[in-house]
XYZ file of N, CA and C in Angstrom:
756
model
N 63.045 -4.332 -137.187
C 62.901 -4.606 -135.748
C 61.499 -4.190 -135.305
N 60.807 -5.070 -134.667
C 59.526 -4.690 -134.090
C 59.788 -4.178 -132.692
N 59.670 -2.902 -132.505
C 60.073 -2.282 -131.253
C 58.846 -1.697 -130.581
N 58.511 -2.165 -129.401
C 57.249 -1.825 -128.780
C 57.481 -1.008 -127.517
N 57.090 0.257 -127.532
C 57.250 1.106 -126.358
C 56.043 0.896 -125.471
N 56.259 0.273 -124.328
C 55.167 -0.049 -123.436
C 55.068 1.035 -122.367
N 54.010 1.826 -122.410
C 53.812 2.878 -121.428
C 52.999 2.292 -120.291
N 53.654 1.953 -119.219
C 53.008 1.269 -118.117
C 52.597 2.307 -117.075
N 51.347 2.822 -117.232
C 50.859 3.924 -116.428
C 51.872 5.062 -116.470
N 52.628 5.280 -115.381
C 53.645 6.331 -115.390
C 54.927 5.839 -116.026
N 54.965 4.578 -116.409
C 56.151 4.005 -117.038
C 56.804 2.977 -116.147
N 57.905 2.430 -116.641
C 58.624 1.388 -115.906
C 60.102 1.666 -115.936
N 60.757 1.482 -114.804
C 62.216 1.476 -114.786
C 62.674 0.186 -114.148
N 63.651 -0.469 -114.728
C 64.077 -1.765 -114.224
C 65.552 -1.762 -113.852
N 66.243 -0.667 -114.071
C 67.666 -0.619 -113.822
C 68.054 -1.008 -112.409
N 67.244 -0.590 -111.413
C 67.574 -0.896 -110.029
C 67.350 -2.358 -109.690
N 66.703 -3.101 -110.599
C 66.420 -4.499 -110.340
C 67.411 -5.436 -111.001
N 68.404 -4.890 -111.708
C 69.304 -5.723 -112.495
C 69.979 -6.792 -111.651
N 70.357 -6.447 -110.398
C 71.056 -7.416 -109.566
C 70.135 -8.559 -109.140
N 68.807 -8.377 -109.294
C 67.880 -9.423 -108.917
C 67.486 -10.298 -110.102
N 67.763 -9.822 -111.295
C 67.377 -10.562 -112.487
C 68.419 -11.646 -112.782
N 68.113 -12.490 -113.781
C 69.028 -13.563 -114.131
C 69.141 -13.706 -115.647
N 70.324 -14.132 -116.134
C 70.529 -14.435 -117.550
C 71.109 -15.823 -117.760
N 70.924 -16.377 -118.968
C 71.320 -17.756 -119.252
C 72.840 -17.949 -119.190
N 73.268 -18.982 -118.474
C 74.669 -19.395 -118.415
C 74.723 -20.877 -118.749
N 75.706 -21.285 -119.553
C 75.846 -22.688 -119.898
C 74.952 -23.110 -121.049
N 74.473 -22.134 -121.824
C 73.641 -22.446 -122.977
C 74.437 -22.344 -124.268
N 73.719 -22.240 -125.379
C 74.340 -22.073 -126.686
C 73.400 -21.250 -127.562
N 73.892 -20.801 -128.706
C 73.055 -20.024 -129.610
C 71.815 -20.824 -129.992
N 70.647 -20.184 -129.877
C 69.405 -20.847 -130.267
C 69.334 -21.017 -131.782
N 68.652 -22.038 -132.223
C 68.333 -22.194 -133.635
C 67.561 -20.941 -134.078
N 67.994 -20.255 -135.142
C 67.349 -19.004 -135.547
C 65.886 -19.149 -135.937
N 65.438 -20.382 -136.167
C 64.044 -20.613 -136.550
C 63.163 -20.940 -135.341
N 63.792 -21.022 -134.155
C 63.032 -21.392 -132.963
C 62.937 -20.226 -131.977
N 61.995 -20.339 -131.059
C 61.726 -19.338 -130.012
C 61.565 -17.941 -130.599
N 60.860 -17.844 -131.710
C 60.582 -16.533 -132.302
C 59.659 -15.720 -131.407
N 59.004 -16.379 -130.454
C 58.084 -15.740 -129.528
C 58.807 -15.095 -128.354
N 60.130 -15.277 -128.244
C 60.876 -14.706 -127.119
C 60.914 -13.181 -127.237
N 60.717 -12.491 -126.121
C 60.709 -11.035 -126.084
C 61.840 -10.545 -125.182
N 62.607 -9.577 -125.661
C 63.621 -8.930 -124.834
C 63.054 -7.614 -124.327
N 63.022 -7.447 -123.011
C 62.524 -6.218 -122.403
C 63.707 -5.333 -122.026
N 63.679 -4.090 -122.487
C 64.780 -3.162 -122.272
C 64.351 -2.020 -121.358
N 65.283 -1.561 -120.537
C 65.084 -0.372 -119.725
C 66.094 0.677 -120.168
N 65.597 1.792 -120.698
C 66.482 2.835 -121.225
C 67.478 2.278 -122.244
N 67.025 1.324 -123.046
C 67.854 0.759 -124.094
C 68.730 -0.403 -123.670
N 68.743 -0.723 -122.365
C 69.569 -1.820 -121.856
C 68.704 -3.033 -121.513
N 69.179 -4.258 -121.783
C 68.414 -5.454 -121.434
C 68.155 -5.515 -119.931
N 66.920 -5.834 -119.559
C 66.589 -5.894 -118.148
C 65.809 -7.142 -117.777
N 64.934 -7.617 -118.674
C 64.119 -8.799 -118.416
C 63.786 -9.480 -119.739
N 63.155 -10.637 -119.633
C 62.650 -11.343 -120.801
C 61.143 -11.489 -120.689
N 60.521 -11.937 -121.760
C 59.092 -12.186 -121.771
C 58.766 -13.151 -122.891
N 57.495 -13.530 -122.985
C 57.052 -14.463 -124.007
C 55.760 -13.972 -124.640
N 55.744 -13.938 -125.952
C 54.533 -13.575 -126.678
C 53.582 -14.769 -126.646
N 52.403 -14.609 -125.998
C 51.458 -15.716 -125.888
C 50.262 -15.541 -126.819
N 50.165 -14.384 -127.469
C 49.163 -14.151 -128.503
C 49.689 -13.026 -129.379
N 48.921 -12.596 -130.349
C 49.343 -11.500 -131.223
C 49.390 -10.169 -130.481
N 48.813 -10.119 -129.261
C 48.723 -8.854 -128.525
C 49.295 -8.891 -127.116
N 49.566 -10.070 -126.572
C 49.910 -10.151 -125.161
C 51.282 -10.788 -124.923
N 52.041 -10.181 -123.981
C 53.333 -10.687 -123.523
C 53.198 -11.112 -122.066
N 53.705 -12.291 -121.737
C 53.698 -12.793 -120.367
C 55.105 -12.669 -119.801
N 55.225 -12.110 -118.596
C 56.544 -11.911 -117.981
C 56.397 -11.921 -116.464
N 57.464 -11.564 -115.741
C 57.451 -11.546 -114.279
C 57.035 -10.166 -113.766
N 56.260 -10.148 -112.698
C 55.770 -8.888 -112.142
C 56.904 -8.033 -111.587
N 57.997 -8.659 -111.104
C 59.060 -7.846 -110.513
C 59.860 -7.089 -111.571
N 59.529 -7.307 -112.843
C 60.150 -6.515 -113.911
C 59.540 -5.118 -113.996
N 58.499 -4.867 -113.233
C 57.830 -3.563 -113.223
C 58.228 -2.750 -111.991
N 58.549 -1.484 -112.231
C 58.775 -0.542 -111.138
C 58.388 0.842 -111.635
N 57.488 1.547 -110.924
C 57.017 2.853 -111.403
C 58.159 3.847 -111.584
N 58.001 4.721 -112.596
C 58.942 5.814 -112.729
C 59.669 5.941 -114.046
N 59.402 5.105 -115.027
C 60.121 5.208 -116.285
C 59.396 4.504 -117.414
N 60.133 4.000 -118.370
C 59.535 3.278 -119.493
C 60.284 1.976 -119.734
N 59.620 1.057 -120.380
C 60.242 -0.200 -120.757
C 59.920 -0.464 -122.228
N 60.875 -0.992 -122.964
C 60.717 -1.265 -124.386
C 60.803 -2.758 -124.622
N 59.893 -3.291 -125.439
C 59.914 -4.713 -125.772
C 60.362 -4.888 -127.207
N 61.313 -5.795 -127.421
C 61.824 -6.070 -128.763
C 61.416 -7.481 -129.157
N 60.662 -7.600 -130.247
C 60.200 -8.883 -130.749
C 60.948 -9.259 -132.009
N 61.083 -10.543 -132.248
C 61.679 -11.007 -133.498
C 63.120 -11.438 -133.334
N 63.503 -12.559 -133.954
C 64.847 -13.107 -133.843
C 65.836 -12.431 -134.777
N 65.341 -11.732 -135.828
C 66.211 -11.044 -136.780
C 65.805 -9.583 -136.858
N 66.092 -8.814 -135.800
C 65.613 -7.428 -135.735
C 66.099 -6.553 -136.874
N 67.265 -6.862 -137.457
C 67.793 -6.006 -138.509
C 66.956 -6.099 -139.784
N 66.116 -7.148 -139.906
C 65.321 -7.324 -141.120
C 63.920 -6.741 -140.996
N 63.584 -6.219 -139.835
C 62.244 -5.689 -139.612
C 62.264 -4.183 -139.383
N 61.184 -3.527 -139.763
C 61.068 -2.087 -139.581
C 60.743 -1.764 -138.128
N 61.357 -0.710 -137.623
C 61.087 -0.295 -136.246
C 59.720 0.378 -136.164
N 59.001 0.098 -135.076
C 57.752 0.803 -134.820
C 57.465 0.765 -133.330
N 56.939 1.841 -132.811
C 56.603 1.949 -131.396
C 55.101 1.784 -131.223
N 54.715 0.966 -130.242
C 53.303 0.722 -129.991
C 53.041 0.860 -128.504
N 52.029 1.618 -128.134
C 51.680 1.778 -126.735
C 51.130 0.466 -126.189
N 51.320 0.278 -124.891
C 50.799 -0.921 -124.246
C 50.491 -0.636 -122.794
N 50.112 -1.676 -122.042
C 49.815 -1.493 -120.635
C 50.153 -2.759 -119.893
N 50.203 -2.667 -118.570
C 50.532 -3.826 -117.745
C 49.302 -4.268 -116.966
N 49.133 -5.554 -116.839
C 48.074 -6.124 -115.996
C 48.734 -7.077 -115.007
N 48.497 -6.845 -113.728
C 49.110 -7.668 -112.694
C 48.093 -8.648 -112.120
N 48.595 -9.799 -111.710
C 47.739 -10.700 -110.958
C 47.567 -10.088 -109.570
N 46.320 -9.866 -109.137
C 46.086 -9.056 -107.948
C 45.723 -9.846 -106.694
N 45.659 -11.169 -106.774
C 45.342 -11.964 -105.601
C 46.462 -11.838 -104.564
N 46.156 -12.128 -103.313
C 47.151 -12.023 -102.241
C 47.316 -13.365 -101.537
N 48.508 -13.564 -100.948
C 48.704 -14.772 -100.172
C 48.124 -14.593 -98.771
N 48.359 -15.554 -97.891
C 47.764 -15.515 -96.550
C 48.268 -14.343 -95.723
N 49.457 -13.843 -96.054
C 50.011 -12.692 -95.334
C 49.660 -11.366 -96.015
N 48.853 -11.433 -97.073
C 48.477 -10.216 -97.777
C 49.545 -9.722 -98.734
N 50.492 -10.587 -99.096
C 51.613 -10.200 -99.950
C 51.305 -10.507 -101.410
N 51.206 -9.465 -102.243
C 50.913 -9.668 -103.664
C 52.173 -10.040 -104.440
N 53.362 -9.774 -103.899
C 54.617 -10.058 -104.604
C 54.827 -11.576 -104.770
N 54.124 -12.359 -103.945
C 54.194 -13.800 -104.073
C 53.811 -14.234 -105.479
N 52.856 -13.535 -106.082
C 52.385 -13.858 -107.421
C 53.198 -13.060 -108.430
N 54.383 -13.588 -108.754
C 55.358 -12.849 -109.571
C 55.082 -13.083 -111.056
N 53.956 -12.541 -111.531
C 53.534 -12.771 -112.907
C 52.794 -11.542 -113.424
N 52.986 -11.213 -114.695
C 52.438 -9.978 -115.253
C 52.170 -10.159 -116.744
N 51.163 -9.435 -117.244
C 50.845 -9.399 -118.663
C 51.062 -7.995 -119.205
N 51.643 -7.895 -120.390
C 51.800 -6.631 -121.098
C 50.969 -6.714 -122.379
N 50.143 -5.707 -122.621
C 49.266 -5.724 -123.800
C 49.775 -4.757 -124.866
N 49.880 -5.236 -126.086
C 50.273 -4.413 -127.213
C 49.034 -3.732 -127.791
N 49.158 -2.467 -128.110
C 48.006 -1.745 -128.640
C 47.628 -2.231 -130.029
N 48.628 -2.662 -130.813
C 48.371 -3.210 -132.137
C 48.966 -4.616 -132.205
N 48.283 -5.523 -132.876
C 48.791 -6.902 -132.983
C 50.120 -6.950 -133.739
N 50.929 -7.935 -133.400
C 52.178 -8.182 -134.111
C 52.006 -9.397 -135.019
N 52.841 -9.491 -136.044
C 52.806 -10.640 -136.940
C 53.703 -11.770 -136.438
N 54.448 -11.511 -135.351
C 55.321 -12.551 -134.787
C 54.476 -13.709 -134.260
N 54.931 -14.937 -134.490
C 54.179 -16.118 -134.082
C 54.317 -16.346 -132.573
N 53.209 -16.426 -131.833
C 53.280 -16.628 -130.383
C 53.581 -18.077 -130.016
N 53.905 -18.287 -128.743
C 54.165 -19.630 -128.241
C 52.847 -20.392 -128.093
N 52.953 -21.690 -128.057
C 51.780 -22.532 -127.834
C 51.502 -22.612 -126.336
N 50.238 -22.423 -125.945
C 49.853 -22.550 -124.540
C 49.685 -24.028 -124.195
N 49.875 -24.378 -122.917
C 49.978 -25.798 -122.560
C 48.653 -26.532 -122.417
N 48.742 -27.847 -122.579
C 47.690 -28.750 -122.139
C 48.039 -29.086 -120.697
N 47.311 -28.515 -119.766
C 47.686 -28.621 -118.356
C 47.439 -30.015 -117.771
N 46.865 -30.900 -118.567
C 46.740 -32.287 -118.140
C 48.011 -33.076 -118.461
N 48.917 -32.441 -119.186
C 50.167 -33.101 -119.574
C 51.377 -32.301 -119.096
N 51.328 -31.867 -117.857
C 52.418 -31.082 -117.292
C 53.692 -31.921 -117.186
N 54.866 -31.265 -117.248
C 56.125 -32.013 -117.096
C 56.222 -32.686 -115.736
N 56.993 -33.783 -115.705
C 57.195 -34.535 -114.479
C 58.677 -34.544 -114.126
N 58.996 -35.053 -112.950
C 60.375 -35.076 -112.483
C 61.302 -35.735 -113.509
N 62.377 -35.024 -113.856
C 63.343 -35.528 -114.817
C 63.066 -35.112 -116.252
N 61.888 -34.574 -116.533
C 61.571 -34.135 -117.893
C 62.416 -32.922 -118.275
N 62.740 -32.830 -119.545
C 63.563 -31.728 -120.043
C 62.744 -30.452 -120.176
N 63.311 -29.355 -119.680
C 62.736 -28.022 -119.837
C 63.755 -27.149 -120.559
N 63.267 -26.139 -121.258
C 64.157 -25.243 -121.986
C 63.920 -23.803 -121.560
N 65.036 -23.091 -121.376
C 64.990 -21.675 -121.028
C 65.853 -20.905 -122.021
N 65.663 -19.598 -122.112
C 66.415 -18.818 -123.097
C 66.519 -17.365 -122.661
N 67.513 -16.668 -123.221
C 67.668 -15.250 -122.958
C 68.828 -14.658 -123.736
N 68.801 -13.341 -123.897
C 69.936 -12.633 -124.497
C 70.901 -12.343 -123.362
N 71.994 -13.109 -123.292
C 72.717 -13.226 -122.045
C 74.202 -13.013 -122.158
N 74.777 -12.584 -121.038
C 76.193 -12.793 -120.846
C 76.371 -14.293 -120.638
N 77.442 -14.862 -121.139
C 77.620 -16.308 -121.041
C 78.404 -16.727 -119.801
N 78.677 -15.788 -118.903
C 79.395 -16.117 -117.667
C 78.728 -15.414 -116.497
N 78.786 -16.037 -115.330
C 78.221 -15.426 -114.137
C 79.053 -14.230 -113.698
N 78.432 -13.187 -113.120
C 79.187 -12.052 -112.608
C 80.180 -12.485 -111.545
N 81.375 -11.896 -111.569
C 82.398 -12.280 -110.613
C 82.455 -11.396 -109.386
N 81.831 -10.224 -109.444
C 81.821 -9.331 -108.299
C 80.599 -8.426 -108.385
N 80.408 -7.613 -107.350
C 79.227 -6.750 -107.281
C 79.179 -5.781 -108.450
N 80.317 -5.181 -108.779
C 80.358 -4.231 -109.892
C 79.980 -4.922 -111.182
N 80.489 -6.119 -111.403
C 80.175 -6.892 -112.596
C 78.693 -7.253 -112.634
N 78.120 -7.528 -111.463
C 76.720 -7.939 -111.394
C 75.783 -6.858 -111.898
N 76.210 -5.605 -111.810
C 75.374 -4.495 -112.251
C 75.685 -4.074 -113.685
N 76.676 -4.703 -114.281
C 77.023 -4.365 -115.661
C 76.209 -5.212 -116.619
N 75.539 -4.583 -117.565
C 74.738 -5.312 -118.534
C 75.609 -5.632 -119.746
N 75.769 -6.915 -120.025
C 76.651 -7.368 -121.091
C 75.920 -8.421 -121.923
N 74.932 -8.004 -122.731
C 74.071 -8.963 -123.411
C 74.757 -9.684 -124.561
N 74.245 -10.875 -124.862
C 74.679 -11.595 -126.044
C 73.957 -11.017 -127.257
N 74.618 -11.032 -128.405
C 73.969 -10.568 -129.626
C 73.040 -11.634 -130.188
N 73.186 -12.863 -129.701
C 72.345 -13.964 -130.156
C 71.594 -14.565 -128.968
N 70.374 -14.964 -129.208
C 69.573 -15.572 -128.161
C 70.223 -16.875 -127.707
N 70.409 -17.018 -126.390
C 71.018 -18.204 -125.805
C 69.938 -19.175 -125.324
N 70.081 -20.450 -125.657
C 69.148 -21.485 -125.221
C 69.872 -22.484 -124.325
N 69.172 -22.991 -123.327
C 69.764 -23.991 -122.437
C 68.698 -24.988 -122.013
N 69.160 -26.204 -121.666
C 68.266 -27.261 -121.215
C 68.472 -27.500 -119.727
N 67.391 -27.787 -119.037
C 67.446 -28.107 -117.618
C 66.416 -29.198 -117.356
N 66.249 -29.610 -116.093
C 65.315 -30.696 -115.794
C 64.369 -30.330 -114.658
N 63.144 -30.760 -114.825
C 62.090 -30.526 -113.842
C 62.419 -31.267 -112.542
N 62.214 -30.590 -111.402
C 62.426 -31.190 -110.086
C 61.287 -30.815 -109.158
N 61.039 -31.645 -108.172
C 60.113 -31.271 -107.111
C 60.753 -30.157 -106.288
N 59.986 -29.136 -105.968
C 60.529 -28.012 -105.206
C 60.803 -28.418 -103.760
N 61.924 -27.947 -103.236
C 62.240 -28.183 -101.836
C 61.307 -27.350 -100.966
N 60.706 -27.967 -99.975
C 59.702 -27.304 -99.136
C 60.251 -26.038 -98.491
N 61.464 -26.100 -97.953
C 62.023 -24.940 -97.238
C 62.264 -23.766 -98.180
N 62.398 -24.048 -99.462
C 62.669 -22.982 -100.426
C 61.400 -22.272 -100.861
N 60.370 -23.041 -101.130
C 59.137 -22.472 -101.665
C 58.335 -21.752 -100.599
N 58.192 -22.369 -99.436
C 57.269 -21.862 -98.434
C 57.664 -20.503 -97.862
N 58.935 -20.121 -97.989
C 59.341 -18.852 -97.374
C 58.949 -17.629 -98.216
N 58.584 -17.835 -99.480
C 58.181 -16.690 -100.290
C 57.003 -16.998 -101.200
N 57.021 -18.166 -101.829
C 55.997 -18.519 -102.803
C 55.082 -19.610 -102.254
N 53.936 -19.775 -102.878
C 53.021 -20.835 -102.486
C 53.203 -22.014 -103.432
N 53.369 -23.198 -102.875
C 53.704 -24.394 -103.639
C 52.789 -24.643 -104.845
N 51.461 -24.477 -104.746
C 50.620 -24.768 -105.913
C 50.855 -23.823 -107.092
N 51.578 -22.725 -106.883
C 51.712 -21.696 -107.913
C 53.063 -21.718 -108.623
N 53.976 -22.633 -108.234
C 55.323 -22.623 -108.796
C 55.781 -24.045 -109.132
N 56.857 -24.146 -109.939
C 57.572 -25.404 -110.100
C 59.055 -25.099 -110.210
N 59.893 -26.129 -110.041
C 61.336 -25.929 -109.944
C 62.093 -26.787 -110.965
N 63.347 -26.424 -111.227
C 64.177 -27.133 -112.192
C 65.640 -26.847 -111.893
N 66.517 -27.753 -112.386
C 67.928 -27.622 -112.034
C 68.792 -28.408 -113.004
N 69.955 -27.857 -113.317
C 71.011 -28.567 -114.024
C 72.324 -28.021 -113.492
N 73.255 -28.893 -113.162
C 74.491 -28.447 -112.504
C 75.330 -27.537 -113.384
N 75.130 -27.582 -114.700
C 75.942 -26.779 -115.612
C 75.192 -25.583 -116.193
N 73.950 -25.382 -115.778
C 73.111 -24.333 -116.363
C 72.607 -23.397 -115.276
N 72.638 -22.103 -115.551
C 72.062 -21.117 -114.641
C 71.626 -19.914 -115.464
N 71.137 -18.899 -114.798
C 70.750 -17.652 -115.447
C 71.473 -16.502 -114.762
N 71.634 -15.387 -115.461
C 72.267 -14.197 -114.892
C 71.384 -12.995 -115.166
N 71.708 -11.788 -114.661
C 70.774 -10.662 -114.733
C 70.196 -10.415 -116.123
N 68.860 -10.407 -116.208
C 68.186 -10.110 -117.453
C 67.219 -11.148 -117.963
N 67.252 -12.379 -117.419
C 66.389 -13.429 -117.944
C 65.108 -13.647 -117.159
N 64.901 -12.923 -116.084
C 63.639 -13.029 -115.361
C 62.487 -12.742 -116.318
N 61.403 -13.493 -116.176
C 60.227 -13.281 -117.010
C 60.196 -14.128 -118.257
N 61.309 -14.794 -118.594
C 61.362 -15.622 -119.789
C 60.522 -16.890 -119.651
N 60.095 -17.434 -120.785
C 59.264 -18.631 -120.771
C 60.051 -19.889 -120.465
N 59.471 -20.768 -119.657
C 60.033 -22.088 -119.393
C 59.212 -23.068 -120.234
N 59.883 -23.727 -121.177
C 59.204 -24.466 -122.238
C 59.455 -25.972 -122.133
N 58.406 -26.738 -122.366
C 58.490 -28.204 -122.422
C 57.775 -28.665 -123.690
N 58.505 -29.344 -124.577
C 57.956 -29.832 -125.839
C 57.285 -28.708 -126.634
N 58.006 -27.613 -126.793
C 57.579 -26.469 -127.612
C 56.364 -25.728 -127.036
N 56.085 -25.962 -125.767
C 54.918 -25.370 -125.117
C 55.341 -24.680 -123.835
N 54.834 -23.465 -123.582
C 55.204 -22.742 -122.369
C 54.416 -23.275 -121.173
N 55.137 -23.525 -120.077
C 54.496 -23.952 -118.841
C 54.772 -23.000 -117.678
N 55.769 -22.125 -117.828
C 56.088 -21.275 -116.697
C 56.759 -19.973 -117.071
N 56.852 -19.079 -116.071
C 57.550 -17.796 -116.177
C 58.717 -17.823 -115.204
N 59.939 -17.778 -115.727
C 61.136 -17.857 -114.898
C 61.243 -16.642 -113.978
N 61.469 -16.893 -112.670
C 61.563 -15.773 -111.728
C 62.881 -15.719 -110.959
N 63.585 -16.857 -110.822
C 64.869 -16.795 -110.122
C 65.727 -17.996 -110.504
N 67.044 -17.779 -110.519
C 67.977 -18.829 -110.922
C 68.606 -19.529 -109.741
N 69.346 -20.612 -109.991
C 69.784 -21.465 -108.888
C 70.946 -20.911 -108.082
N 71.640 -19.871 -108.548
C 72.738 -19.312 -107.760
C 72.227 -18.477 -106.591
N 70.967 -17.994 -106.702
C 70.419 -17.222 -105.588
C 69.198 -17.902 -104.983
N 68.657 -18.897 -105.668
C 67.499 -19.595 -105.132
C 67.936 -20.618 -104.089
N 67.025 -20.942 -103.203
C 67.316 -21.901 -102.143
C 67.555 -23.293 -102.731
N 68.563 -24.012 -102.200
C 68.789 -25.392 -102.602
C 69.337 -25.571 -103.994
N 69.773 -24.496 -104.626
C 70.330 -24.608 -105.955
C 69.310 -24.842 -107.049
N 68.028 -24.652 -106.757
C 66.987 -24.835 -107.752
C 66.591 -23.506 -108.390
N 66.285 -23.529 -109.676
C 65.639 -22.390 -110.321
C 64.142 -22.532 -110.134
N 63.430 -21.411 -110.221
C 62.010 -21.434 -109.890
C 61.202 -20.652 -110.911
N 60.017 -21.164 -111.235
C 59.127 -20.555 -112.218
C 57.715 -20.462 -111.667
N 56.994 -19.418 -112.059
C 55.570 -19.367 -111.792
C 54.895 -20.354 -112.738
N 53.965 -21.132 -112.223
C 53.304 -22.206 -112.965
C 52.026 -21.672 -113.595
N 52.015 -21.486 -114.924
C 50.829 -20.886 -115.552
C 49.673 -21.882 -115.654
N 49.920 -23.154 -115.305
C 48.827 -24.111 -115.227
C 48.132 -24.087 -113.866
N 48.685 -23.352 -112.904
C 47.982 -23.174 -111.635
C 46.616 -22.564 -111.945
N 45.569 -23.083 -111.341
C 44.199 -22.669 -111.686
C 44.007 -21.160 -111.631
N 44.576 -20.514 -110.605
C 44.363 -19.075 -110.458
C 45.016 -18.284 -111.588
N 46.173 -18.733 -112.071
C 46.851 -18.025 -113.154
C 46.209 -18.325 -114.504
N 45.848 -19.578 -114.705
C 45.217 -19.942 -115.974
C 43.929 -19.158 -116.180
N 43.095 -19.090 -115.160
C 41.835 -18.343 -115.257
C 42.099 -16.859 -115.478
N 43.076 -16.314 -114.757
C 43.419 -14.888 -114.888
C 43.904 -14.567 -116.299
N 44.764 -15.413 -116.862
C 45.273 -15.185 -118.219
C 44.127 -15.232 -119.226
N 43.246 -16.218 -119.102
C 42.112 -16.347 -120.021
C 41.165 -15.157 -119.894
N 40.831 -14.771 -118.661
C 39.895 -13.669 -118.446
C 40.471 -12.336 -118.908
N 41.782 -12.135 -118.701
C 42.417 -10.862 -119.040
C 42.625 -10.709 -120.538
N 43.057 -11.768 -121.190
C 43.445 -11.680 -122.598
C 42.352 -12.080 -123.580
N 41.401 -12.885 -123.114
C 40.379 -13.393 -124.010
C 40.874 -14.525 -124.902
N 42.085 -15.041 -124.600
C 42.651 -16.133 -125.391
C 41.811 -17.405 -125.158
N 41.529 -18.126 -126.230
C 40.833 -19.390 -126.123
C 41.845 -20.469 -125.719
N 41.688 -20.962 -124.517
C 42.641 -21.915 -123.942
C 41.860 -22.941 -123.134
N 41.779 -24.175 -123.598
C 40.958 -25.211 -122.917
C 41.378 -25.387 -121.464
């Protein structure tokens, strides 16, 4: 198991955010040879968020997965029992731009840096001239409970799947009333499938089109406006430049 202890300044605790996170519902076991770049983020040993390895050193996830006061652990690799455990220090880098109201939470995106490179194969970064269009298939994944919580107590219970769950959804134009109340339209995209959703723990996971990451999942359709799930769009100019400048990744 490649186990990465990420010391985020004073650390990270995510337990209080579990009710805001989401996990995959309506999916199936992923092919064991695919999505090897998927990262499970743990808080005190419990699943709390997801992430995506975008290089040998950098993980891309959602900014709301960070909260001062503790530690967060990242687990890489689809077959953890076959890998040796090792802890590696890391750090968090947040997108620091603000919206018109001065709200930085609008930009729900974060990078985690590994102190030592991993041998795990990262995801392919997108050709932003070939972004998905309405009706195109998108793929999401997470280590998930396979059913939505039935009550408040259940919503706070972490019940992860032992196998990575994959699900398909479709790209949609975002509803204006949904995006404008919290996020800025140029920075996000939306998707929906009537039989697919996420439950606590999948925030920060990669939204993939044709084996290429295009977004960071931030909210699922059971709590999002209009029944749409929503992702931060890494092809947005401000995020693309920030990722390139922060990581040094060569990305046209």
